[in-house]
Coordinates of C-alpha atoms in Angstrom, one line a residue:
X1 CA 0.0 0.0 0.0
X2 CA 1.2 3.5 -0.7
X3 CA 0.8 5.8 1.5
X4 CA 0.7 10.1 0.8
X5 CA 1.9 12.1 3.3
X6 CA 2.5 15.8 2.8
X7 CA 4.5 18.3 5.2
X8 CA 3.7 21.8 5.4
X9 CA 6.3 24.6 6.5
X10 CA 4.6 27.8 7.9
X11 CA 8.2 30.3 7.4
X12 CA 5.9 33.0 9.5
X13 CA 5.4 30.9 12.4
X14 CA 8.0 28.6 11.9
X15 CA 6.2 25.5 12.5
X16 CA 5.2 22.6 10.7
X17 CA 1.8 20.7 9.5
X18 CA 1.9 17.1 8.8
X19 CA -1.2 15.7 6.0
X20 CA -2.7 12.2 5.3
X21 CA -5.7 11.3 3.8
X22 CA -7.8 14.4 4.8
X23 CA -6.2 14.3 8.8
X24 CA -3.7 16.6 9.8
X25 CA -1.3 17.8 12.7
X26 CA -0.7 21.3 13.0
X27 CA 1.4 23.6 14.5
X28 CA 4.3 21.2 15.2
X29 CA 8.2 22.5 15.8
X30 CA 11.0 20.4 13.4
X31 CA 11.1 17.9 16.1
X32 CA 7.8 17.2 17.0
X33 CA 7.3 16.8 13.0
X34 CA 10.0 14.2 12.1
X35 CA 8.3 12.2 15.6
X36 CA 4.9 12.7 14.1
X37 CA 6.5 11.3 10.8
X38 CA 8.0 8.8 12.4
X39 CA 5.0 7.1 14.6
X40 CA 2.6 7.4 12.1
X41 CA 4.6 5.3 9.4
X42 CA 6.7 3.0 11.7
X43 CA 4.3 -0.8 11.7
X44 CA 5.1 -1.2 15.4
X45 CA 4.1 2.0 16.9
X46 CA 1.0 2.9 15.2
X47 CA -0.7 6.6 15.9
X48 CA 1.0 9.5 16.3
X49 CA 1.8 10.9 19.6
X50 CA -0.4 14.4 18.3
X51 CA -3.7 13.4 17.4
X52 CA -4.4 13.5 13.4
X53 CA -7.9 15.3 13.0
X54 CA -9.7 17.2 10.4
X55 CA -9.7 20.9 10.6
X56 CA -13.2 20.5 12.1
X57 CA -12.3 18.0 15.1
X58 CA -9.3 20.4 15.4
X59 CA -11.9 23.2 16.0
X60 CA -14.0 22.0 18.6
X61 CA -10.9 20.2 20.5
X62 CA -9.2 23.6 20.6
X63 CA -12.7 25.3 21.5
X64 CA -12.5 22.4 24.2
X65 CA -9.6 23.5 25.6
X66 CA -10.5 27.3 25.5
X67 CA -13.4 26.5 27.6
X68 CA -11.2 24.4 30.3
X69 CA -8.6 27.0 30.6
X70 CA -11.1 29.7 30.8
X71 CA -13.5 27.8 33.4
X72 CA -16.6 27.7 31.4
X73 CA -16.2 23.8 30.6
X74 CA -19.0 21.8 32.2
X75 CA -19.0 23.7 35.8
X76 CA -15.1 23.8 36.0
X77 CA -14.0 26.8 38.0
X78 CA -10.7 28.7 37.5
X79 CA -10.2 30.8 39.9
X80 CA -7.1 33.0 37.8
X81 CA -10.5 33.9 35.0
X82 CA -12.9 34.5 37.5
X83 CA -14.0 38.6 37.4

């Protein structure tokens, strides 16, 4: 089976967004990229270490933890947000 992968470079923010099959990781640093590459196509060790979503599940998981860090997730309280 072949597989495409594509790696994005982002020269503004200096980081890196690794593609397959509609599923992506982004926002990675050089390191955290070649790992990513190297998880996801190494046999033994499966998934990546950062998940690979769409944009969309990318949206709501960082809306998710917006809501944590801000207190407004599900009754969490945090106190540092509080008015």
């Amino acid at each position: 089976m072949i597989r495409s992968i594509t790696i994005r470079f982002d020269s503004e923010r200096n980081t890196y967004q690794v593609e397959e099959g509609g599923r992506l990781c982004p926002e990675l640093t050089w390191e955290e990229m070649l790992g990513q590459l190297v998880e996801i196509t190494h046999p033994r060790l499966g998934a990546g270490r950062f998940p690979m979503l769409t944009p969309e599940e990318h949206d709501a998981r960082r809306a998710r933890m917006v809501n944590r860090a801000c207190g407004t997730d599900e009754g969490v309280v945090n106190a540092e947000f509080r008015a």
